[in-house]
mmCIF file of C-alpha atoms in Angstrom:
data_model
loop_
_atom_site.group_PDB
_atom_site.id
_atom_site.type_symbol
_atom_site.label_atom_id
_atom_site.label_comp_id
_atom_site.label_asym_id
_atom_site.label_seq_id
_atom_site.Cartn_x
_atom_site.Cartn_y
_atom_site.Cartn_z
ATOM 1 C CA MET A 1184 0.000 0.000 0.000
ATOM 2 C CA THR A 1185 1.371 3.387 -0.992
ATOM 3 C CA ALA A 1186 1.971 5.832 1.872
ATOM 4 C CA PRO A 1187 -0.010 9.087 1.706
ATOM 5 C CA GLU A 1188 1.917 11.965 0.159
ATOM 6 C CA ILE A 1189 1.720 15.734 0.159
ATOM 7 C CA HIS A 1190 3.565 18.217 -2.028
ATOM 8 C CA VAL A 1191 5.461 20.924 -0.158
ATOM 9 C CA GLU A 1192 6.926 24.134 -1.554
ATOM 10 C CA VAL A 1193 9.053 26.338 0.700
ATOM 11 C CA ALA A 1194 9.517 30.079 0.207
ATOM 12 C CA PRO A 1195 12.912 30.895 -1.372
ATOM 13 C CA SER A 1196 14.033 32.786 1.736
ATOM 14 C CA LEU A 1197 13.550 29.604 3.787
ATOM 15 C CA ALA A 1198 15.372 27.316 1.348
ATOM 16 C CA LEU A 1199 18.565 27.344 3.426
ATOM 17 C CA PHE A 1200 16.792 25.295 6.086
ATOM 18 C CA VAL A 1201 15.752 22.379 3.882
ATOM 19 C CA PRO A 1202 17.797 19.688 2.094
ATOM 20 C CA HIS A 1203 19.122 20.688 -1.339
ATOM 21 C CA GLY A 1204 16.796 18.284 -3.086
ATOM 22 C CA ARG A 1205 13.753 20.153 -1.795
ATOM 23 C CA ARG A 1206 14.810 23.658 -2.813
ATOM 24 C CA GLY A 1207 13.559 23.612 -6.408
ATOM 25 C CA GLY A 1208 9.793 24.032 -6.066
ATOM 26 C CA ALA A 1209 7.188 21.595 -4.769
ATOM 27 C CA THR A 1210 8.497 18.172 -3.764
ATOM 28 C CA ALA A 1211 6.698 15.062 -2.572
ATOM 29 C CA LEU A 1212 6.771 14.162 1.109
ATOM 30 C CA ALA A 1213 5.281 11.124 2.825
ATOM 31 C CA VAL A 1214 2.970 11.792 5.789
ATOM 32 C CA ASP A 1215 1.566 9.495 8.454
ATOM 33 C CA GLY A 1216 -1.935 10.932 8.899
ATOM 34 C CA VAL A 1217 -1.192 11.736 12.549
ATOM 35 C CA SER A 1218 1.579 14.348 12.688
ATOM 36 C CA THR A 1219 0.597 18.008 12.460
ATOM 37 C CA LEU A 1220 1.691 20.169 9.572
ATOM 38 C CA GLY A 1221 3.823 22.171 12.005
ATOM 39 C CA HIS A 1222 5.684 18.989 12.942
ATOM 40 C CA VAL A 1223 6.112 18.079 9.266
ATOM 41 C CA VAL A 1224 7.552 21.502 8.442
ATOM 42 C CA GLU A 1225 9.955 21.298 11.365
ATOM 43 C CA SER A 1226 11.021 17.822 10.258
ATOM 44 C CA LEU A 1227 12.145 19.439 6.998
ATOM 45 C CA GLY A 1228 14.414 21.716 9.030
ATOM 46 C CA VAL A 1229 12.370 24.934 9.030
ATOM 47 C CA PRO A 1230 11.887 26.489 12.501
ATOM 48 C CA LEU A 1231 8.279 27.580 12.975
ATOM 49 C CA THR A 1232 9.574 30.964 14.131
ATOM 50 C CA GLU A 1233 10.396 31.587 10.450
ATOM 51 C CA VAL A 1234 7.019 30.548 9.051
ATOM 52 C CA GLY A 1235 4.569 33.323 8.288
ATOM 53 C CA ALA A 1236 1.717 31.241 6.921
ATOM 54 C CA LEU A 1237 0.949 27.660 5.926
ATOM 55 C CA VAL A 1238 -1.262 27.457 2.850
ATOM 56 C CA VAL A 1239 -2.939 24.171 1.909
ATOM 57 C CA ASP A 1240 -4.680 23.974 -1.468
ATOM 58 C CA GLY A 1241 -5.073 27.747 -1.480
ATOM 59 C CA ARG A 1242 -6.335 28.240 2.076
ATOM 60 C CA GLU A 1243 -4.377 29.225 5.154
ATOM 61 C CA VAL A 1244 -4.323 26.611 7.918
ATOM 62 C CA PRO A 1245 -2.928 26.501 11.488
ATOM 63 C CA VAL A 1246 0.185 24.530 12.406
ATOM 64 C CA SER A 1247 -2.140 21.992 14.060
ATOM 65 C CA HIS A 1248 -3.580 20.973 10.673
ATOM 66 C CA ILE A 1249 -3.190 17.244 9.907
ATOM 67 C CA PRO A 1250 -2.094 16.979 6.265
ATOM 68 C CA ALA A 1251 -4.018 14.519 4.089
ATOM 69 C CA ASP A 1252 -2.969 12.571 1.026
ATOM 70 C CA GLY A 1253 -2.644 14.711 -2.094
ATOM 71 C CA GLU A 1254 -2.612 18.129 -0.447
ATOM 72 C CA SER A 1255 -0.374 20.885 -1.782
ATOM 73 C CA VAL A 1256 1.352 22.911 0.913
ATOM 74 C CA THR A 1257 3.086 26.270 0.568
ATOM 75 C CA VAL A 1258 5.319 27.410 3.435
ATOM 76 C CA ARG A 1259 5.544 31.195 3.397
ATOM 77 C CA GLU A 1260 8.037 33.465 5.117
ATOM 78 C CA VAL A 1261 7.207 35.813 7.982
ATOM 79 C CA GLN A 1262 5.609 39.067 6.876
ATOM 80 C CA ARG A 1263 7.637 42.173 7.702
ATOM 81 C CA PRO A 1264 7.486 44.106 9.874
ATOM 82 C CA GLN A 1265 6.598 41.240 12.193
ATOM 83 C CA ARG A 1266 4.377 42.139 15.137
ATOM 84 C CA VAL A 1267 4.817 40.252 18.406
ATOM 85 C CA PRO A 1268 1.588 40.592 20.384
ATOM 86 C CA GLY A 1269 1.207 40.503 24.130
ATOM 87 C CA ALA A 1270 4.290 42.288 25.441
ATOM 88 C CA PRO A 1271 6.551 45.260 24.733
ATOM 89 C CA LEU A 1272 9.046 44.317 22.036
ATOM 90 C CA ARG A 1273 12.298 43.247 23.654
ATOM 91 C CA PHE A 1274 14.952 40.709 22.843
ATOM 92 C CA LEU A 1275 17.143 37.984 24.339
ATOM 93 C CA LEU A 1276 20.347 36.995 22.533
ATOM 94 C CA ASP A 1277 22.484 33.920 23.029
ATOM 95 C CA VAL A 1278 26.217 33.805 23.686
ATOM 96 C CA HIS A 1279 27.171 34.001 19.999
ATOM 97 C CA LEU A 1280 25.524 37.377 19.315
ATOM 98 C CA GLY A 1281 27.405 39.760 21.581
ATOM 99 C CA THR A 1282 28.162 42.374 18.915
ATOM 100 C CA LEU A 1283 24.535 42.438 17.782
ATOM 101 C CA ALA A 1284 23.431 42.831 21.408
ATOM 102 C CA ARG A 1285 25.691 45.847 21.923
ATOM 103 C CA ARG A 1286 24.494 47.486 18.723
ATOM 104 C CA LEU A 1287 20.832 47.006 19.587
ATOM 105 C CA ARG A 1288 21.487 48.515 23.016
ATOM 106 C CA LEU A 1289 23.332 51.406 21.372
ATOM 107 C CA LEU A 1290 20.085 52.095 19.499
ATOM 108 C CA GLY A 1291 18.092 52.015 22.731
ATOM 109 C CA VAL A 1292 16.428 48.632 22.102
ATOM 110 C CA ASP A 1293 15.762 46.565 25.247
ATOM 111 C CA THR A 1294 18.201 43.679 24.705
ATOM 112 C CA ALA A 1295 19.147 41.013 27.227
ATOM 113 C CA TYR A 1296 22.247 38.968 26.447
ATOM 114 C CA GLU A 1297 23.824 35.887 27.966
ATOM 115 C CA SER A 1298 27.622 36.224 27.755
ATOM 116 C CA THR A 1299 28.103 32.593 28.805
ATOM 117 C CA ASP A 1300 26.486 29.443 27.446
ATOM 118 C CA ILE A 1301 23.722 28.733 29.971
ATOM 119 C CA GLY A 1302 22.116 26.070 27.772
ATOM 120 C CA ASP A 1303 19.006 25.981 25.614
ATOM 121 C CA PRO A 1304 16.512 25.116 28.393
ATOM 122 C CA ALA A 1305 17.598 28.095 30.514
ATOM 123 C CA LEU A 1306 17.507 30.467 27.533
ATOM 124 C CA ALA A 1307 14.037 29.319 26.540
ATOM 125 C CA ALA A 1308 12.842 29.651 30.135
ATOM 126 C CA ARG A 1309 14.171 33.212 30.350
ATOM 127 C CA SER A 1310 12.527 34.088 27.037
ATOM 128 C CA ALA A 1311 9.202 32.907 28.446
ATOM 129 C CA ALA A 1312 9.607 34.424 31.910
ATOM 130 C CA GLU A 1313 10.578 37.874 30.590
ATOM 131 C CA GLN A 1314 8.489 37.688 27.391
ATOM 132 C CA ARG A 1315 11.480 38.359 25.146
ATOM 133 C CA VAL A 1316 11.978 37.424 21.508
ATOM 134 C CA MET A 1317 14.815 34.891 21.382
ATOM 135 C CA LEU A 1318 17.367 35.732 18.675
ATOM 136 C CA SER A 1319 19.728 32.918 17.727
ATOM 137 C CA ARG A 1320 21.410 31.005 14.919
ATOM 138 C CA ASP A 1321 20.704 27.765 16.808
ATOM 139 C CA ARG A 1322 17.789 26.062 15.062
ATOM 140 C CA GLY A 1323 17.365 23.569 17.890
ATOM 141 C CA LEU A 1324 16.915 26.375 20.410
ATOM 142 C CA LEU A 1325 14.285 28.040 18.215
ATOM 143 C CA ARG A 1326 12.283 24.796 18.127
ATOM 144 C CA ARG A 1327 11.792 24.720 21.899
ATOM 145 C CA ARG A 1328 8.092 24.987 22.720
ATOM 146 C CA GLU A 1329 8.569 27.075 25.865
ATOM 147 C CA LEU A 1330 9.971 30.075 23.967
ATOM 148 C CA TRP A 1331 7.896 33.243 24.193
ATOM 149 C CA ALA A 1332 8.827 34.054 20.592
ATOM 150 C CA GLY A 1333 11.918 33.627 18.462
ATOM 151 C CA ALA A 1334 13.710 34.549 15.270
ATOM 152 C CA TYR A 1335 16.596 33.067 13.354
ATOM 153 C CA VAL A 1336 19.572 35.370 12.733
ATOM 154 C CA TYR A 1337 20.447 34.665 9.111
ATOM 155 C CA SER A 1338 23.848 36.312 8.729
ATOM 156 C CA THR A 1339 27.160 35.908 10.542
ATOM 157 C CA ARG A 1340 28.090 39.574 9.905
ATOM 158 C CA PRO A 1341 26.993 41.998 12.658
ATOM 159 C CA GLU A 1342 26.126 44.725 10.133
ATOM 160 C CA ASP A 1343 23.784 42.414 8.239
ATOM 161 C CA GLN A 1344 22.386 40.946 11.459
ATOM 162 C CA LEU A 1345 21.409 44.404 12.706
ATOM 163 C CA HIS A 1346 19.853 45.401 9.393
ATOM 164 C CA ASP A 1347 17.824 42.173 9.285
ATOM 165 C CA ILE A 1348 16.474 42.487 12.832
ATOM 166 C CA LEU A 1349 15.569 46.165 12.379
ATOM 167 C CA ASP A 1350 13.839 45.337 9.090
ATOM 168 C CA ARG A 1351 11.987 42.343 10.524
ATOM 169 C CA PHE A 1352 10.733 43.818 13.799
ATOM 170 C CA ALA A 1353 10.942 47.611 13.284
ATOM 171 C CA PRO A 1354 11.645 48.295 16.979
ATOM 172 C CA GLU A 1355 11.402 51.830 18.326
ATOM 173 C CA LEU A 1356 14.887 53.329 18.340
ATOM 174 C CA ARG A 1357 16.076 55.582 21.158
ATOM 175 C CA PRO A 1358 19.840 55.894 20.583
ATOM 176 C CA TRP A 1359 22.249 56.625 23.416
ATOM 177 C CA THR A 1360 19.745 55.730 26.156
ATOM 178 C CA ARG A 1361 20.984 52.272 27.189
ATOM 179 C CA CYS A 1362 24.194 50.848 28.593
ATOM 180 C CA THR A 1363 25.869 48.708 25.946
ATOM 181 C CA ALA A 1364 27.437 46.613 28.711
ATOM 182 C CA CYS A 1365 24.379 45.666 30.776
ATOM 183 C CA ASN A 1366 21.256 47.084 29.050
ATOM 184 C CA GLY A 1367 20.494 49.475 31.917
ATOM 185 C CA LEU A 1368 19.119 52.946 31.235
ATOM 186 C CA LEU A 1369 21.491 55.925 31.160
ATOM 187 C CA HIS A 1370 21.231 59.296 32.885
ATOM 188 C CA GLN A 1371 23.225 62.469 32.452
ATOM 189 C CA ALA A 1372 26.092 62.666 34.924
ATOM 190 C CA THR A 1373 28.551 65.321 36.054
ATOM 191 C CA LYS A 1374 32.295 64.913 35.697
ATOM 192 C CA GLU A 1375 32.553 64.681 39.474
ATOM 193 C CA GLU A 1376 30.091 61.775 39.617
ATOM 194 C CA VAL A 1377 32.189 59.651 37.238
ATOM 195 C CA ALA A 1378 35.649 61.003 38.099
ATOM 196 C CA ASP A 1379 36.825 57.684 39.541
ATOM 197 C CA GLN A 1380 36.390 56.070 36.074
ATOM 198 C CA LEU A 1381 38.312 58.729 34.132
ATOM 199 C CA GLU A 1382 41.949 58.740 33.190
ATOM 200 C CA HIS A 1383 43.706 62.095 33.389
ATOM 201 C CA GLY A 1384 43.441 62.863 29.661
ATOM 202 C CA THR A 1385 39.729 62.021 29.596
ATOM 203 C CA HIS A 1386 39.095 64.115 32.700
ATOM 204 C CA ARG A 1387 40.799 67.074 31.049
ATOM 205 C CA SER A 1388 39.290 66.713 27.545
ATOM 206 C CA TYR A 1389 35.611 65.898 28.118
ATOM 207 C CA ASP A 1390 32.798 67.588 30.013
ATOM 208 C CA VAL A 1391 29.634 65.731 28.953
ATOM 209 C CA PHE A 1392 28.989 62.326 30.497
ATOM 210 C CA ALA A 1393 26.293 59.737 31.003
ATOM 211 C CA GLN A 1394 26.125 56.937 33.545
ATOM 212 C CA CYS A 1395 24.260 53.644 33.732
ATOM 213 C CA ASN A 1396 21.570 53.424 36.397
ATOM 214 C CA GLU A 1397 22.298 49.719 36.881
ATOM 215 C CA CYS A 1398 26.049 49.081 36.680
ATOM 216 C CA GLY A 1399 27.356 52.634 37.075
ATOM 217 C CA ARG A 1400 29.469 52.576 33.922
ATOM 218 C CA ALA A 1401 30.379 56.027 32.582
ATOM 219 C CA TYR A 1402 30.054 57.107 28.932
ATOM 220 C CA TRP A 1403 31.469 60.025 26.949
ATOM 221 C CA LYS A 1404 32.193 60.877 23.314
ATOM 222 C CA GLY A 1405 35.567 59.169 23.135
ATOM 223 C CA ALA A 1406 37.762 57.790 20.360
ATOM 224 C CA HIS A 1407 35.152 55.376 18.981
ATOM 225 C CA HIS A 1408 32.262 57.839 18.950
ATOM 226 C CA GLU A 1409 32.362 58.493 15.198
ATOM 227 C CA GLN A 1410 32.098 54.776 14.459
ATOM 228 C CA LEU A 1411 29.146 54.441 16.824
ATOM 229 C CA GLU A 1412 27.534 57.561 15.386
ATOM 230 C CA ALA A 1413 27.726 56.002 11.919
ATOM 231 C CA ILE A 1414 25.887 52.885 13.150
ATOM 232 C CA VAL A 1415 23.185 55.038 14.730
ATOM 233 C CA GLU A 1416 22.748 57.268 11.682
ATOM 234 C CA ALA A 1417 22.514 54.266 9.347
ATOM 235 C CA ALA A 1418 19.838 52.664 11.541
ATOM 236 C CA LEU A 1419 17.803 55.868 11.798
ATOM 237 C CA SER A 1420 17.978 56.458 8.052
ATOM 238 C CA ARG A 1421 16.621 52.960 7.399
ATOM 239 C CA GLY A 1422 13.735 53.725 9.720
ATOM 240 C CA ASP A 1423 12.993 56.959 7.863
ATOM 241 C CA GLN A 1424 12.981 55.110 4.528
ATOM 242 C CA GLY A 1425 10.532 52.532 5.847
ATOM 243 C CA SER A 1426 8.084 55.035 7.317
#
């Protein structure tokens, strides 16, 4: 007896997740009549965090749909900008995304970051407890059911990572308001308040400072400010173009 089959076509942007033989349009896939379509899609390698809609024979269905013999399935990408209902938009990044975390914080985006590998269960639990969107390149982590929400980071280059996340989620940007070290909020500070963190040349050359409410770190427009300013200006200009 022939096993029931469906035909699955994955959006081009999701092709990197599936085997090479399934990247050229609709391909046949055996189903068991019990597993949900969400499970079938994940078995192909596509995290459900990256799926915008599942369309079966022209109609959109939930991930709980049980595919039947002969159905044609289209797996679409997430629509952008993606809205995450139920909580203020904020992120959690794993140990491999430290540069992205600092750049999101530079732009004033609420971004938690684990600088050590605490393991997938702990990351997923924190995502759920704090209602944060988990950003990772770890497909296994993004498949964990306890995640609040998640998104795959497609590039290994921090510049492209930042552009992709800003394009996908369109977070509100408030540059220079968060500590890039700990994510705390900054306040204006006097030179006297941060004097113990300043070398003699800095103390003599700068008069405008900010300080983190959480960790106490001091900030001023030092040697790297132009580079940081360029990151901020590029991010704000993208936002203007999208509005």
